[in-house]
Short mmCIF file of C-alpha atoms in Angstrom, two decimals:
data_model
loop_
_atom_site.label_atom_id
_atom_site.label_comp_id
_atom_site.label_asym_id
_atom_site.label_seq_id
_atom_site.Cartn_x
_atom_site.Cartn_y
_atom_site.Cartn_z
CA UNK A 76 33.33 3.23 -28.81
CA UNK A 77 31.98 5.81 -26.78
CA UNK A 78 35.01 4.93 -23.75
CA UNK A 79 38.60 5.80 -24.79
CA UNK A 80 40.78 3.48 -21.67
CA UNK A 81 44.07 4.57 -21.86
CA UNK A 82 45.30 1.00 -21.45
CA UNK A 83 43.62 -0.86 -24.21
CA UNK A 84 45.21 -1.63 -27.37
CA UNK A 85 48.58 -2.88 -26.28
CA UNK A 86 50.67 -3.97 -29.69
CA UNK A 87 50.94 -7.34 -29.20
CA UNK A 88 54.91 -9.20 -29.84
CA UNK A 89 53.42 -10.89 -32.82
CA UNK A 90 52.22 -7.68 -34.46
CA UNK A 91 55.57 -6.37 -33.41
CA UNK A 92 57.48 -9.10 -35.49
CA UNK A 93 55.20 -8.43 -38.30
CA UNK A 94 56.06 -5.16 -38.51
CA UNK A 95 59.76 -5.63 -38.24
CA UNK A 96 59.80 -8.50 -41.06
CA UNK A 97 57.12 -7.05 -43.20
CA UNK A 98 55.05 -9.99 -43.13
CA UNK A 99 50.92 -10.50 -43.01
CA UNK A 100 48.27 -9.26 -45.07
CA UNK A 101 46.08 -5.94 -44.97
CA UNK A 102 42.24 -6.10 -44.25
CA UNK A 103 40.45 -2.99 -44.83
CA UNK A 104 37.51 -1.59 -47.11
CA UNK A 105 38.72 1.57 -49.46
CA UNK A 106 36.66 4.55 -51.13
CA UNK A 107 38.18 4.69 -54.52
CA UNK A 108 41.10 2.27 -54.60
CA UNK A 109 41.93 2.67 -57.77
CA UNK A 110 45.64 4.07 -58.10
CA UNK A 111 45.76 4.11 -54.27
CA UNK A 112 49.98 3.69 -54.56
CA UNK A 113 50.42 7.02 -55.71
CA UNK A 114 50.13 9.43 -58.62
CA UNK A 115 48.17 9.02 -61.71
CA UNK A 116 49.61 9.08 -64.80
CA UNK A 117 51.63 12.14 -65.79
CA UNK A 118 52.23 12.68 -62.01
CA UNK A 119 49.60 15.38 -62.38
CA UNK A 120 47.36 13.66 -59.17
CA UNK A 121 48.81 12.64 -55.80
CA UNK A 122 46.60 9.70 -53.95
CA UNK A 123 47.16 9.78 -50.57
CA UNK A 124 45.38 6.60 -48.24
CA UNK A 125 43.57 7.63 -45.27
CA UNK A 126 43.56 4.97 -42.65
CA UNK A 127 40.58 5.57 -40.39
CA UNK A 128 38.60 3.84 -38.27
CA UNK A 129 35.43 6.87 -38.35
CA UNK A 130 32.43 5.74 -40.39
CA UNK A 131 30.89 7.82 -42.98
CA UNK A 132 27.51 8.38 -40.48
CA UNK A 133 29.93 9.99 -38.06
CA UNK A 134 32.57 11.85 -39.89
CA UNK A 135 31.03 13.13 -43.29
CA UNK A 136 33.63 11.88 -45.54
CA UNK A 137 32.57 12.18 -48.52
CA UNK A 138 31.50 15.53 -48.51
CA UNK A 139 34.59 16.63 -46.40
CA UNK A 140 37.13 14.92 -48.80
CA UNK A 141 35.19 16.54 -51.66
CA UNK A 142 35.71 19.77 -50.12
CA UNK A 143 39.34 19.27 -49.61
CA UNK A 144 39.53 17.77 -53.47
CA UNK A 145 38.06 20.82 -55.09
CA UNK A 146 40.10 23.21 -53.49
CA UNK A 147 43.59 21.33 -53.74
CA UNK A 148 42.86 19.39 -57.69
CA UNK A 149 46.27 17.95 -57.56
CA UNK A 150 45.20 15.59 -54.71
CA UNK A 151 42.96 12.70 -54.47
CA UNK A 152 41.94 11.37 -50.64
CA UNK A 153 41.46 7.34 -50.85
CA UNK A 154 39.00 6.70 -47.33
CA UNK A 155 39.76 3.38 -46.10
CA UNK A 156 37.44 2.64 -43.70
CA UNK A 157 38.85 0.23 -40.96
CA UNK A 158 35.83 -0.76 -39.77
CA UNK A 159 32.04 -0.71 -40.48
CA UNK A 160 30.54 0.16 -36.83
CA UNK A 161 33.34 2.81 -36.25
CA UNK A 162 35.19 -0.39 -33.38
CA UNK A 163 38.14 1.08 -32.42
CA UNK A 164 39.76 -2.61 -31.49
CA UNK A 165 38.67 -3.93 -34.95
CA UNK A 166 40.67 -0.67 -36.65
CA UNK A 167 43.59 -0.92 -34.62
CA UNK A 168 44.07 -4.68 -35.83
CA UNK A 169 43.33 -4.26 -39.60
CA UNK A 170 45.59 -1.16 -39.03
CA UNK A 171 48.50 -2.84 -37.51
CA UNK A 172 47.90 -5.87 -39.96
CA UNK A 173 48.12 -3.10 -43.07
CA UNK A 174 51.43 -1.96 -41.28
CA UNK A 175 53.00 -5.27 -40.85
CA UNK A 176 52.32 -5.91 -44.77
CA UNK A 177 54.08 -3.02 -45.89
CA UNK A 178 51.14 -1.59 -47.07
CA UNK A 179 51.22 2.12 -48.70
CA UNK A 180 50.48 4.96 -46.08
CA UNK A 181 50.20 8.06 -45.93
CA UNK A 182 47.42 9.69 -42.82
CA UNK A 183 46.54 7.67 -39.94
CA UNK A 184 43.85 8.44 -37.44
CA UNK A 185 43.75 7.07 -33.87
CA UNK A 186 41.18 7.38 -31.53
CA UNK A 187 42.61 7.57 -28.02
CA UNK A 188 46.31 8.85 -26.66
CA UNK A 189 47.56 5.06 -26.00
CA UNK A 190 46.98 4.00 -29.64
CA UNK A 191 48.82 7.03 -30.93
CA UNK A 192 51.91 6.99 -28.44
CA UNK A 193 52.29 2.51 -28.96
CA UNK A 194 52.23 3.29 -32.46
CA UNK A 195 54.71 6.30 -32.55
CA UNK A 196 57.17 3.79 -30.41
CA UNK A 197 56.91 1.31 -32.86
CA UNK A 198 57.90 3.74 -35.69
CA UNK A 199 54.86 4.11 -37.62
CA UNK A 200 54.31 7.70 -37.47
CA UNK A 201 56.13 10.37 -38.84
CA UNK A 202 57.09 13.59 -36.60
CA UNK A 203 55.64 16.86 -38.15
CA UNK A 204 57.82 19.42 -35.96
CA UNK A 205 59.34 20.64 -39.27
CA UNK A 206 56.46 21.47 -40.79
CA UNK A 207 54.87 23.15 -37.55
CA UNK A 208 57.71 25.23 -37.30
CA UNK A 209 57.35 26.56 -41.16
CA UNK A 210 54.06 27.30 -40.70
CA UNK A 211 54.35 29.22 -37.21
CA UNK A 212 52.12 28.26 -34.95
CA UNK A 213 52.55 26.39 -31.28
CA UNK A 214 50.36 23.55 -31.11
CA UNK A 215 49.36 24.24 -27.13
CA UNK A 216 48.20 27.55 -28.28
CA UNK A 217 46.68 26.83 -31.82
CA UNK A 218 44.43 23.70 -30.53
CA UNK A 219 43.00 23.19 -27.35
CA UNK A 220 44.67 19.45 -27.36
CA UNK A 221 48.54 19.48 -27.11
CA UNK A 222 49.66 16.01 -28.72
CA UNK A 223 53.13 16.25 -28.10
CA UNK A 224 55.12 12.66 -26.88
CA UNK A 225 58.98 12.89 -25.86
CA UNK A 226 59.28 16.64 -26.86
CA UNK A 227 57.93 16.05 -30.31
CA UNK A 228 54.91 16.58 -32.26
CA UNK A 229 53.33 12.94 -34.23
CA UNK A 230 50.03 14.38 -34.78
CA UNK A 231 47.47 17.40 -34.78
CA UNK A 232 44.30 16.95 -32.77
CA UNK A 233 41.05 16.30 -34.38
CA UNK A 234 37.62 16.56 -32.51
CA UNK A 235 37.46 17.63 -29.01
CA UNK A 236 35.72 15.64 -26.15
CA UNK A 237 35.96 17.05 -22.83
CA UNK A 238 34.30 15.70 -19.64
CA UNK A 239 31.58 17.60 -18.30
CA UNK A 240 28.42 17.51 -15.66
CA UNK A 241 25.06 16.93 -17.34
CA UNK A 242 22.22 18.38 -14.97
CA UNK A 243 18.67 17.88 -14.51
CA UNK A 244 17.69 21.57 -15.04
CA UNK A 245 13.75 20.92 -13.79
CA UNK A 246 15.26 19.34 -10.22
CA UNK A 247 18.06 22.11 -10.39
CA UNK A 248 14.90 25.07 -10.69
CA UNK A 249 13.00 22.51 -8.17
CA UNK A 250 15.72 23.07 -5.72
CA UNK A 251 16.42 26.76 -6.08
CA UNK A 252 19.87 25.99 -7.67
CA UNK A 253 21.65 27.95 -10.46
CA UNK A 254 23.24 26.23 -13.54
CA UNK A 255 27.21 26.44 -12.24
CA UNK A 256 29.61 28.58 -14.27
CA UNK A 257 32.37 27.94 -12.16
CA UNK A 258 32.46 25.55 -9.30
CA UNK A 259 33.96 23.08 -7.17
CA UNK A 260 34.42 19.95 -5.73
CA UNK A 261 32.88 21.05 -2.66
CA UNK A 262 30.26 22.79 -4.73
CA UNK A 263 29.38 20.05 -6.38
CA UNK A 264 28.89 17.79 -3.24
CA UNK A 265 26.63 20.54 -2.17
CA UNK A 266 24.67 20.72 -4.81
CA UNK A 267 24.12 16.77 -4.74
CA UNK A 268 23.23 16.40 -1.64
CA UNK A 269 20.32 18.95 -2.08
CA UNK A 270 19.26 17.40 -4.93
CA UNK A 271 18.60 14.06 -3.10
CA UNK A 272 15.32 13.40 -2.19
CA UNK A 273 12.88 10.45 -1.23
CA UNK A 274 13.80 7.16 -0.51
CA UNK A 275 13.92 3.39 -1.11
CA UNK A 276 13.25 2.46 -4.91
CA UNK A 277 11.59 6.17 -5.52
CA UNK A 278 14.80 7.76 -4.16
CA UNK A 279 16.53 10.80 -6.74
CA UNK A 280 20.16 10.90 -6.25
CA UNK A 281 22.25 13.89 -6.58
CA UNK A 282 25.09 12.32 -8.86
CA UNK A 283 25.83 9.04 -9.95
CA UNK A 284 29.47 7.79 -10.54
CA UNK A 285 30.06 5.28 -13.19
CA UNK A 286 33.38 3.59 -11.72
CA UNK A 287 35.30 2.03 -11.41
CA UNK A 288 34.85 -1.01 -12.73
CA UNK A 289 36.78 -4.02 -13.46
CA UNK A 290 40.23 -1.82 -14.30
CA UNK A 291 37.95 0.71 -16.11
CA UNK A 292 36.41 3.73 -16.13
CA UNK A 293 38.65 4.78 -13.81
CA UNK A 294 38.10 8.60 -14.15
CA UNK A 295 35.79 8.56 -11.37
CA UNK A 296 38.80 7.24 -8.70
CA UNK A 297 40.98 10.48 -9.78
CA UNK A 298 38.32 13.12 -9.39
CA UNK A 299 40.51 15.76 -8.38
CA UNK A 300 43.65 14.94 -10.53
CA UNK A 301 41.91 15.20 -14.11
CA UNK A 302 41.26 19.12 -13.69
CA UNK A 303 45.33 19.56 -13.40
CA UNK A 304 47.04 21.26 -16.53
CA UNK A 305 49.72 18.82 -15.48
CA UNK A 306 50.11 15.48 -14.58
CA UNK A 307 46.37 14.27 -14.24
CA UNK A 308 47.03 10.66 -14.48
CA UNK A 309 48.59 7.65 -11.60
CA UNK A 310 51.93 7.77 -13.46
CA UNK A 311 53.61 10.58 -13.94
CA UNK A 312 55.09 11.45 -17.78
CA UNK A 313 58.29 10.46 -16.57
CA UNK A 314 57.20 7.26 -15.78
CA UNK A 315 57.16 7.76 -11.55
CA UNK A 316 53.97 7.17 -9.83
CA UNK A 317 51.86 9.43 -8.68
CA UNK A 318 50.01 7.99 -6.06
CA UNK A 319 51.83 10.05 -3.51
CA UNK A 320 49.35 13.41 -4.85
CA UNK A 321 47.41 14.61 -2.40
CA UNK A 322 44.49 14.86 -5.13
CA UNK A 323 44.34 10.93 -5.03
CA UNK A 324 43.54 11.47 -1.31
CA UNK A 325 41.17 13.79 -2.05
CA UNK A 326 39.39 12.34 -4.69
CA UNK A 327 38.69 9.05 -2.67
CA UNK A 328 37.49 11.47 0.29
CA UNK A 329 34.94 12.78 -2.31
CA UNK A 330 33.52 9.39 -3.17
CA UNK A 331 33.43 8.06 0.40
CA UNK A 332 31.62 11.74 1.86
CA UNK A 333 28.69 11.18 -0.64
CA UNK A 334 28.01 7.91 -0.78
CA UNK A 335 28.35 7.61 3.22
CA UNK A 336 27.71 10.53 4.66
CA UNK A 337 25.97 12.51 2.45
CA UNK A 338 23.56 9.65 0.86
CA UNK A 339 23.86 11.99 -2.53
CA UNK A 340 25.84 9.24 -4.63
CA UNK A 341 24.08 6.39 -5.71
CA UNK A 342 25.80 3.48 -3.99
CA UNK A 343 28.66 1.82 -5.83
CA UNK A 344 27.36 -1.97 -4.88
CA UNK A 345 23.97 -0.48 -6.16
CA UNK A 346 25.86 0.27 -9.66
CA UNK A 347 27.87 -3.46 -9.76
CA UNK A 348 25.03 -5.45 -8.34
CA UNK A 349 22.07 -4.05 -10.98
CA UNK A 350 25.00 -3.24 -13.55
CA UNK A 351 23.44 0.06 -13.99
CA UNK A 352 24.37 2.62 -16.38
CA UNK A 353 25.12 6.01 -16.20
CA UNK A 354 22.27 7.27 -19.45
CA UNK A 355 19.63 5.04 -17.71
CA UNK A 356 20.31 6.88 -14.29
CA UNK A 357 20.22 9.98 -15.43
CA UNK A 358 17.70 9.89 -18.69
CA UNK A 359 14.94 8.35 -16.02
CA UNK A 360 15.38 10.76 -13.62
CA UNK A 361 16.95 8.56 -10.91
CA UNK A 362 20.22 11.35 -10.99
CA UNK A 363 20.20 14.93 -11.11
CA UNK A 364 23.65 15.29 -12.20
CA UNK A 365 26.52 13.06 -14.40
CA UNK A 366 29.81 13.68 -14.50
CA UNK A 367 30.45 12.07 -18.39
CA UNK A 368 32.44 12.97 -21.72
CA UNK A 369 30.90 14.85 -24.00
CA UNK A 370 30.66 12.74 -26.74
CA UNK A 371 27.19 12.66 -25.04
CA UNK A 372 26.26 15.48 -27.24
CA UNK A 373 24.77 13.24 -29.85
CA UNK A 374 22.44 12.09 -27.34
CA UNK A 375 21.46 15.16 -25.29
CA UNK A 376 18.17 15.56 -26.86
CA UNK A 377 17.05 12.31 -26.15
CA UNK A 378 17.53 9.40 -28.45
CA UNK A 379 14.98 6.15 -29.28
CA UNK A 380 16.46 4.44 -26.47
CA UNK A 381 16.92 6.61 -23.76
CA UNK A 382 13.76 9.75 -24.20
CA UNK A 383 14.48 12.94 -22.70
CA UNK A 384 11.17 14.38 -20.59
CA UNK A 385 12.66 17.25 -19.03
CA UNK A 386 15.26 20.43 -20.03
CA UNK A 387 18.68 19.98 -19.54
CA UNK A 388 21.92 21.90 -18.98
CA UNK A 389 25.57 21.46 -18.69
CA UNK A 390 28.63 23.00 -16.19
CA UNK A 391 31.62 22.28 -16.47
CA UNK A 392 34.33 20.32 -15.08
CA UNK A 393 34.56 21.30 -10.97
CA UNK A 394 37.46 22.52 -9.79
CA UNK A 395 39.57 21.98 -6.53
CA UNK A 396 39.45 25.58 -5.28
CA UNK A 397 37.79 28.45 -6.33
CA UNK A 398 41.23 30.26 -7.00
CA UNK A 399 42.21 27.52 -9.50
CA UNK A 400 42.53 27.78 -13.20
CA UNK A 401 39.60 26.79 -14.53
CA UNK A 402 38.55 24.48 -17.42
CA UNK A 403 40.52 21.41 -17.47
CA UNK A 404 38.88 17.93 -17.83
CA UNK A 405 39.96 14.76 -18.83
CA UNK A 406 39.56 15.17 -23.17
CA UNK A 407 39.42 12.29 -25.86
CA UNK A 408 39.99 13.84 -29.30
CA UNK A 409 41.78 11.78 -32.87
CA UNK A 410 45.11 12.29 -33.50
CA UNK A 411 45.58 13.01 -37.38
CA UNK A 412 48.87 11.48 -38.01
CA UNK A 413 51.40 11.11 -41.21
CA UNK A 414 52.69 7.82 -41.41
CA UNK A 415 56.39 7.21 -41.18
CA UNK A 416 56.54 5.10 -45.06
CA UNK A 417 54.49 8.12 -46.93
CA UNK A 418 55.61 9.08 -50.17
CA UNK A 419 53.61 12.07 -49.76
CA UNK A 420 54.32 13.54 -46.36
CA UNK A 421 54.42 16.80 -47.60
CA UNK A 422 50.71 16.43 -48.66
CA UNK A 423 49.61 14.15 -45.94
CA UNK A 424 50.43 16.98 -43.07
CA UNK A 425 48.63 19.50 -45.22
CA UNK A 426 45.51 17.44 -45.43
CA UNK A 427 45.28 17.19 -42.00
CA UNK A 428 46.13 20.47 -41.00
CA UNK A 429 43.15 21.39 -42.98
CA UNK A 430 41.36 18.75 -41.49
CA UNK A 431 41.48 19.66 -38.31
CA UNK A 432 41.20 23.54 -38.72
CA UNK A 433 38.95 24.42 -41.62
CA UNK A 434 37.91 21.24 -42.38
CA UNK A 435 36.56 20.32 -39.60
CA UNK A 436 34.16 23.49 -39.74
CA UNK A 437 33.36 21.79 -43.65
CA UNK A 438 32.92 18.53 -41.66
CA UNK A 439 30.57 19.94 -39.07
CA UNK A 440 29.99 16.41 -36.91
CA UNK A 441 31.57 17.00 -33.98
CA UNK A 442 33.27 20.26 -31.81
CA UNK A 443 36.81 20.88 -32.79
CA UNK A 444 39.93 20.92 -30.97
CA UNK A 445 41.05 23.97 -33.02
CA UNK A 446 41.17 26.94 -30.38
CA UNK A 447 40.46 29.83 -33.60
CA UNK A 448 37.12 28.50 -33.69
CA UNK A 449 34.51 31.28 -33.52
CA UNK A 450 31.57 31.20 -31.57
CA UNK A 451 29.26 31.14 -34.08
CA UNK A 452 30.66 28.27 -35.74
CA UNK A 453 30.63 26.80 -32.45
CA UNK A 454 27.21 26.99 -32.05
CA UNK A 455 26.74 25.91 -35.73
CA UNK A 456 28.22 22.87 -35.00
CA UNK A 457 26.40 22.25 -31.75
CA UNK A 458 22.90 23.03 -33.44
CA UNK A 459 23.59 20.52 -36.06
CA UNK A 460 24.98 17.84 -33.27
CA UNK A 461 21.78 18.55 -31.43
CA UNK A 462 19.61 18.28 -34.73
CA UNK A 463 19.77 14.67 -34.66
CA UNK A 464 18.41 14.33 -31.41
CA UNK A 465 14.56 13.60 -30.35
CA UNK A 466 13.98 16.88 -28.26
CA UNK A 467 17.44 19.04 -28.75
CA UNK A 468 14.33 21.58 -27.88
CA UNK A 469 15.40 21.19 -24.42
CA UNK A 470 18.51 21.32 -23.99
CA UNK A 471 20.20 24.69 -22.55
CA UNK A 472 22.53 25.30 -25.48
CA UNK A 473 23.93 28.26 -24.21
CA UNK A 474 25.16 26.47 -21.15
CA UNK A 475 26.69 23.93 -23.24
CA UNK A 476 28.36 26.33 -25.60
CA UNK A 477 29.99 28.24 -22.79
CA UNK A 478 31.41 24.87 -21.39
CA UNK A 479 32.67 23.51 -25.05
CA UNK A 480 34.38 26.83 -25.56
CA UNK A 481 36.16 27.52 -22.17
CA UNK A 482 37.15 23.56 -21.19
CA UNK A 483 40.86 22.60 -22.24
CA UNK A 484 43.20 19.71 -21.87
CA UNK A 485 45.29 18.55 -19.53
CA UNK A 486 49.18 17.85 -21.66
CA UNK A 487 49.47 14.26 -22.71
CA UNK A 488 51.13 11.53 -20.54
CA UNK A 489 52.17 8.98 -22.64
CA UNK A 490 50.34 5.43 -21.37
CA UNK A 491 52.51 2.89 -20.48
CA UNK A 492 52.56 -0.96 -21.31
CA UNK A 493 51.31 -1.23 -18.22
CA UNK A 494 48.39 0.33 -17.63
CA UNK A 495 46.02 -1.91 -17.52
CA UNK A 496 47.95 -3.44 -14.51
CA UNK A 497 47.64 0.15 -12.86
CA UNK A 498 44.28 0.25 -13.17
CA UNK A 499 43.02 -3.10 -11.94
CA UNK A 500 45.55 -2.38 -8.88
CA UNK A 501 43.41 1.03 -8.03
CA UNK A 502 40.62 -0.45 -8.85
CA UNK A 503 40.63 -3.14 -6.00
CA UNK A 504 41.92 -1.18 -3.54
CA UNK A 505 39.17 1.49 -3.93
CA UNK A 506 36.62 -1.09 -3.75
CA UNK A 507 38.27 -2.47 -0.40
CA UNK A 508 37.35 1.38 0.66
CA UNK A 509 34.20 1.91 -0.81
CA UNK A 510 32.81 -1.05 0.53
CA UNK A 511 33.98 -0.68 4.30
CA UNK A 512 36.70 -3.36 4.34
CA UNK A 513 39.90 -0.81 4.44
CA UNK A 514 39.91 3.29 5.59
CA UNK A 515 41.33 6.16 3.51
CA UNK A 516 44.53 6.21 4.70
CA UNK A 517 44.86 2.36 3.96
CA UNK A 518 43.50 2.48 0.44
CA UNK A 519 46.03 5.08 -0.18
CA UNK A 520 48.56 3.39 1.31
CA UNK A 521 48.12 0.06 -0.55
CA UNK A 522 47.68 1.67 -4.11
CA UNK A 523 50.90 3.67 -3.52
CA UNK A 524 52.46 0.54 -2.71
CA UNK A 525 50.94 -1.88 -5.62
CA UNK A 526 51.76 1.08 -8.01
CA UNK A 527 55.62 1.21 -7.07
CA UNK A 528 55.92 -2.50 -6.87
CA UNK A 529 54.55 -2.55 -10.99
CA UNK A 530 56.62 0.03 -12.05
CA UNK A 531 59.27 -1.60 -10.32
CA UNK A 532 58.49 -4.68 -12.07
CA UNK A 533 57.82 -3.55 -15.41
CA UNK A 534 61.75 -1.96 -15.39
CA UNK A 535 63.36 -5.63 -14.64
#
């Protein structure tokens, strides 16, 4: 699933039950189940079962548990693979159905930050603030994702995902316009609007903004409040809304300046009427710039479907004001997690410690959240992403290395139950805006009030 949305995945009341009366059956597919309860005989081999939901294509498991194996012989890793096209939806059930059975566990691995804080409510996961402690290190500085829920640590972060701007590097040099280092909003508008050119069906827009839609992908209606070390979400992570942030304000100004005045967006009843998407728009040439996750990377060079005919390079996340801190973008990343009924906890948080340090170097699919990453294991990694691709020939790698290693995370806020609700709330109200039915100061009026009234609701 390429889109992590914070509120899908709620644990349903039934799964809930299960797991309080230890009822249900597992469903999952296991590399080498034999012995998977514990230690072989003579307790000279610990098994510990990885719960996953990353396929083999994607995460190199085999040869990354084989590395792990022949440095640590008294430990065996037992994959079990949650689901065969890597579905995040299809692993959380067959996950939560192990759970509820009472099934043996001892590393769990969840894709996005809602899955990993419902879970650790629901008393699944293990806390591993003990064993950060012995080893020294502070999570915020050692990795570049800081995983912490209710002022303890459930998990380590595993890759590293941060949201970026792709650009059309021929219509950049076509335009006279340098590949951003460091930028802003306003930058950004400036560079899209002379990168618009033409019009009718042979018009080149500067940007294209894939949201909202339908209570998702709702990134690009909180422009200006993902680049905050703090706080980057509608609800705040003590549960208060924050509607009231000026960034909200400013973030809908943004949309409503380039699609209006400036012409440099494509329209957003262009992108719900043709249900376009944001690799087609860009990939054909109909959008000099994207503002998208990274987990784009696999597909920079040009894939089978979408063929790349011209050089491209990335900048990083804009920022509000040139004087800000720079580098922070909305990130998805895995959170390696001990379960709460391991045996074997002591070996589970050592696994994927390694896992997401070392390992993950051993692993070489995707760009780690570890911060001691050096740069030429950076660009190891990125060379082999950009291997698979069609033409990885033309993509600026040193512009995408410099954004991978300077972009950082904003600090967790744990989703609530009702996020979705959120969302589809925002959601309407921006498209009252967007599509000349309600000002600015309406729209922000209206969310702030919709987003009180669910809160409010929610705490009956």
């Amino acid at each position: 699933m390429n889109k992590k949305k914070l509120g899908a995945g709620i644990v349903s009341g039934v799964m809930l039950a299960g797991l309080l009366a230890g009822c249900g059956g597992g469903a999952a597919t296991e590399q080498g189940k034999d012995n998977a309860s514990g230690s072989a005989a003579g307790g000279k081999t610990t098994e510990l079962r990885f719960y996953t939901y990353g396929t083999e294509s994607a995460y190199s498991w085999k040869k990354t548990v084989a590395a792990y194996e022949e440095k640590n012989p008294g430990v065996k890793i037992n994959v079990i693979g949650l689901s065969e096209k890597g579905d995040t939806q299809e692993s959380l059930k067959k996950l939560d159905l192990a759970a509820a059975s009472g099934e043996d566990m001892d590393i769990l691995m969840f894709s996005d930050a809602a899955s990993y804080a419902q879970r650790v409510s629901l008393g699944m996961v293990a806390p591993i603030d003990d064993y950060i402690n012995k080893d020294g290190y502070k999570v915020g500085e050692e990795y570049k994702v800081d995983t912490k829920l209710n002022g303890k640590y459930y998990a380590l972060p595993g890759k590293f995902n941060p949201w970026y701007v792709l650009l059309n590097k021929d219509q950049l040099d076509a335009a006279g316009l340098k590949v951003p280092t460091d930028w802003t909003w306003d930058d950004f508008a400036d560079y899209a609007k002379k990168l618009s050119k033409g019009d009718g069906a042979n018009k080149v827009y500067g940007t294209y903004f894939h949201g909202p839609q339908n209570g998702g992908w709702l990134d690009y209606v909180k422009l200006a409040m993902a680049n905050q070390a703090e706080n980057p979400e509608f609800i705040k992570a003590d549960g208060s809304s924050n509607m009231d942030s000026p960034l909200f304000k400013k973030s809908l100004e943004l949309r409503v300046k380039m699609e209006k005045e400036d012409k440099s967006a494509v329209p957003y009843s262009d992108m719900l009427s043709q249900k376009l998407n944001y690799r087609t728009q860009f990939y054909n040439q109909k959008a000099s710039m994207i503002l998208i996750g990274s987990w784009m990377n696999s597909e920079l060079g040009g894939t089978e479907q979408t063929p790349l005919n011209f050089n491209i390079a990335v900048a990083p996340y804009p920022k509000n004001a040139a004087g800000d801190k720079g580098g922070y973008a909305t990130v998805t990343t895995d959170y390696m997690a001990v379960a709460a009924n391991s045996k074997h906890k002591d070996e589970a948080y050592k696994f994927i410690r390694w896992l997401t340090t070392d390992g993950a170097l051993v692993q070489g699919k995707n760009i780690p959240s570890w911060s001691k990453v050096k740069s030429e294991d950076l660009g190891k990694i990125i060379d082999t992403i950009l291997s698979s691709t069609k033409n990885p020939e033309k993509v600026d790698k040193d512009s995408l290395n410099r954004v991978m290693a300077n972009s950082k995370a904003s600090a967790i806020v744990p989703p609530v139950s009702y996020q979705a609700e959120v969302y589809k709330a925002v959601n309407e109200e921006f498209e009252k805006l967007i599509l000349g039915k309600q000002d600015i100061d309406a729209t922000v009026k209206a969310s702030q009030d919709r987003v009180a009234q669910i809160i409010a609701s929610n705490k009956k």
